[in-house]
Amino acid sequence: MPLFEQKLKGRVYLVGAGPGDPGLITLRGVECLAQADVVLYDYLVNAQILEHVAARAELVCLGRHGHGRIWPQPAINERLVAEARAGKIVVRLKGGDPAVFARVGEEVTALTAAGIDFEVVPGITAALAASSYAGIPLTHRDAASAVALVTGHESDKQEPALDYRALATFPGTLVFYMGVTSAAQWAGELMAAGKPAATPAVIVRRCSWPDQRSVHCTLATVADRVADQKIRPPALVIVGEAVSHDVARSWFTSRPLFGIRVMITRPKGQAEPLRRRLCELGAEVIVQPAIAIGPPNDWSAVDFALRRLPEFEWLVFSSVNGVAYFLGRLCSAHGDLRLLAGVKLAAIGPGTSEELAKYHLQTDVVPTEFRAEALADELARQAAGRRVLLVRASRGRETLAERLTSGGALVEQVVAYQSRDVASPDAEISELLRAGRIDWITVTSSAIARALAAMFGDDLRRAKLATISPITSAAFRDCGFEAAAEAKTYTMDGVVEAILEFGNPPP
Ligand code: SAH
C-alpha cells in the first residue's frame, strides 16, 4: 500500500490503564493517548489518566454499572471498527490489563475480521497492584509456588464452569476477580471441593485508589465480611497461605495523609506542585480554583513601564504571577532581557524568586519571612530615595507600596495581571463539601479566602481550613471563618506541613 494511504488508515490501540493510580499506566499507553482522535474508555478508568488525551480528541465513556446504559460488547466492536475505518486513531482504554477478564479477544477478532491494524498495550492488572499496594505477596517461597487469576462471576453462562476441585488443590494463591457479590457461592464451592475453611483470605477494594481498603478474613468468613463491611465492587479476593505472610504492611495506606480528602483552590494551571506534594503524602486531592488569573485588560501600562525600566533602581515582585506576566510581556513584546540590566530584583518569597530563576535571574532580596511587611522592612534601607517599580495584581493589599513609600522610596505600581473570583464551583465538589466529605481546604492567599467565602458561604464550616499565613487567616476571620491550621513558613510546603502537624502534633 502506498505510504500516504497507509498514513490515512485508522488504527486501534487496546490500552491497559492499570487499576486506578494514574501513575500506573505505561509510557506506551500515554503515547497512544496523546495521539488519539477518539478514546473509548471504561468507567472504572481514573479520569486523571484522560488528561494525557489531546484537547481535540473525542472522549466516549462506555457506561457505568447501575447508572444508565452500558455498551454491549458488539456495539463497542462496531464503534472501534467504524472510527478506524474513518481514518481515526482510536484508543480503547481498559481498566487493569486488556487481556485479563476484559474481552480483548473479542475486540481483536472484530478488528482482524475488518482488516484494521491494532496494537495491544499491556497494563497492570488489579491482582498485581493489590499485591504491591496492600502489601500481600502473591507467591511465597514457603507457601505459594503459583498464582491463578480466577473469575468469581457466576452468571455469565458463556464462560466454562470452574473446576473447583482443581482450584482447591492448586499449589498457590487464588485471586478472585468480580467475586464480591458471588463470594458465598464460590467460597462454598471451594470448601466443598476440599479447600480448608481456615485458608487465609483478604478482600482488597479499589486498590491503588485514595480510598483503598483491605479486609482480612478466611475462606469461611469471606462472604460474611463482604456483607458486614458492605464491600461493593470493584474488589478482589486473594485466597491462600501467602496472605498470612503479609510482612510488608501496605506502604500505600500508611502514608500520613491516606484517607484524607483535600480541596486545593489555587488558580488554574498553578495547582500542580501543591497537588503533587499532597498526593505523594497519600491525600486524595480535588481542585476547585477560587480565583482566575489572566492578562491585564490592556498592556499599555505594562509596556509603558517596560520602556522606562532603566529609570528604576528596583523591580519588586509580590507574586509568581507578577513575574510570569511581566517578564512574559517583556520577552514577547520587547524581546530582550537586557532591559533588566540595570535594575535590582526583589521577590516576596521563594516561589517568586524561583519564577525569576526560570529566566536565569538572581533575586537580590528575598525577606526571611515571606510577607509584604517583611519585604518592605528589608528593602527600606536600600530603597530609600530610590525609584521602585512594584509589579502587582489588579487587586491586592496596598501594604507593600505604603510601607516602601513611608520608608522614603519613590514607588510606582504597575498592574501586570488580573485576578478575579471564580463565580460558581463545580456541582459535584459543592455536594461533597456540603456532605462533610472534604477534610481540608487549602487557602493560599487572602484573595482566595474572600473568594471561597463568597463561593461556599457557611458550607465552608464543614471542612477544616489550612491557610498560608496569619494575613490569610485574618482575611478569612473578617469573613467569619476561623482557620484550623496555619502555615509557619508562608509557602505551599508550609501549608502541607500545617496539615500534617494537625494530625500529628509535635510533642
Ligand atoms: N482488566 C481488569 C479486570 C477487569 S474485571 C484488570 O486487569 O484488572 C473487573 C474486576 O477487576 C473487578 O470486579 C475487580 O474484581 C477487579 N478490579 C479492577 N480494578 C480493581 C481495583 N482497583 N481494586 C480491586 N479490584 C479491582
Short mmCIF file of N, CA and C in Angstrom, two decimals, residues 13 35 48 76 81 110 112 141 150 245 256 264 285 301 311 369 390 449 454 486 501-502:
data_model
loop_
_atom_site.label_atom_id
_atom_site.label_comp_id
_atom_site.label_asym_id
_atom_site.label_seq_id
_atom_site.Cartn_x
_atom_site.Cartn_y
_atom_site.Cartn_z
N TYR A 13 -5.62 1.17 19.28
CA TYR A 13 -4.74 0.74 20.37
C TYR A 13 -5.62 0.26 21.52
N GLN A 35 -1.79 10.60 21.01
CA GLN A 35 -2.03 10.63 19.56
C GLN A 35 -3.50 10.46 19.18
N GLN A 48 -8.02 11.05 35.79
CA GLN A 48 -6.73 11.76 35.64
C GLN A 48 -5.92 11.22 34.47
N ILE A 76 -19.46 -1.93 21.06
CA ILE A 76 -18.09 -1.41 21.21
C ILE A 76 -17.26 -1.82 19.99
N VAL A 81 -14.40 -0.35 14.94
CA VAL A 81 -14.19 -0.58 13.50
C VAL A 81 -14.57 0.68 12.73
N ALA A 110 -12.77 -8.89 16.10
CA ALA A 110 -13.55 -7.96 15.26
C ALA A 110 -12.62 -7.10 14.40
N THR A 112 -9.51 -7.78 13.47
CA THR A 112 -8.84 -8.60 12.46
C THR A 112 -9.79 -8.87 11.30
N ARG A 141 8.02 -18.27 49.03
CA ARG A 141 8.90 -19.42 48.98
C ARG A 141 8.36 -20.61 49.77
N VAL A 150 -8.75 -15.90 38.80
CA VAL A 150 -9.99 -16.67 38.66
C VAL A 150 -11.15 -15.69 38.59
N HIS A 245 1.35 -14.18 55.17
CA HIS A 245 2.75 -13.76 55.22
C HIS A 245 2.90 -12.29 54.84
N PRO A 256 1.07 9.37 55.48
CA PRO A 256 0.45 10.17 56.54
C PRO A 256 -0.91 10.79 56.20
N ILE A 264 -7.91 21.82 46.90
CA ILE A 264 -7.00 22.94 46.72
C ILE A 264 -7.63 23.95 45.78
N VAL A 285 -6.78 14.41 46.30
CA VAL A 285 -6.81 15.86 46.07
C VAL A 285 -7.85 16.20 45.02
N ALA A 301 -0.13 49.99 30.13
CA ALA A 301 0.60 50.43 31.34
C ALA A 301 1.88 49.60 31.52
N GLU A 311 14.89 53.62 34.16
CA GLU A 311 14.72 54.70 35.16
C GLU A 311 14.63 54.17 36.59
N GLU A 369 11.00 36.34 56.18
CA GLU A 369 9.60 35.98 56.39
C GLU A 369 8.85 36.41 55.14
N LEU A 390 6.84 48.51 41.39
CA LEU A 390 6.20 47.39 42.08
C LEU A 390 5.22 46.73 41.11
N ALA A 449 -9.16 33.44 50.08
CA ALA A 449 -10.02 33.34 51.27
C ALA A 449 -11.35 34.03 51.01
N ALA A 454 -17.24 33.78 49.50
CA ALA A 454 -18.36 34.17 48.62
C ALA A 454 -18.93 32.94 47.90
N GLU A 486 -2.51 26.84 60.33
CA GLU A 486 -1.90 27.99 59.65
C GLU A 486 -0.43 27.67 59.43
N GLU A 501 0.94 18.48 60.62
CA GLU A 501 1.12 18.68 62.06
C GLU A 501 -0.20 18.61 62.81
N PHE A 502 -1.28 19.04 62.16
CA PHE A 502 -2.59 19.00 62.79
C PHE A 502 -2.94 17.58 63.21
#
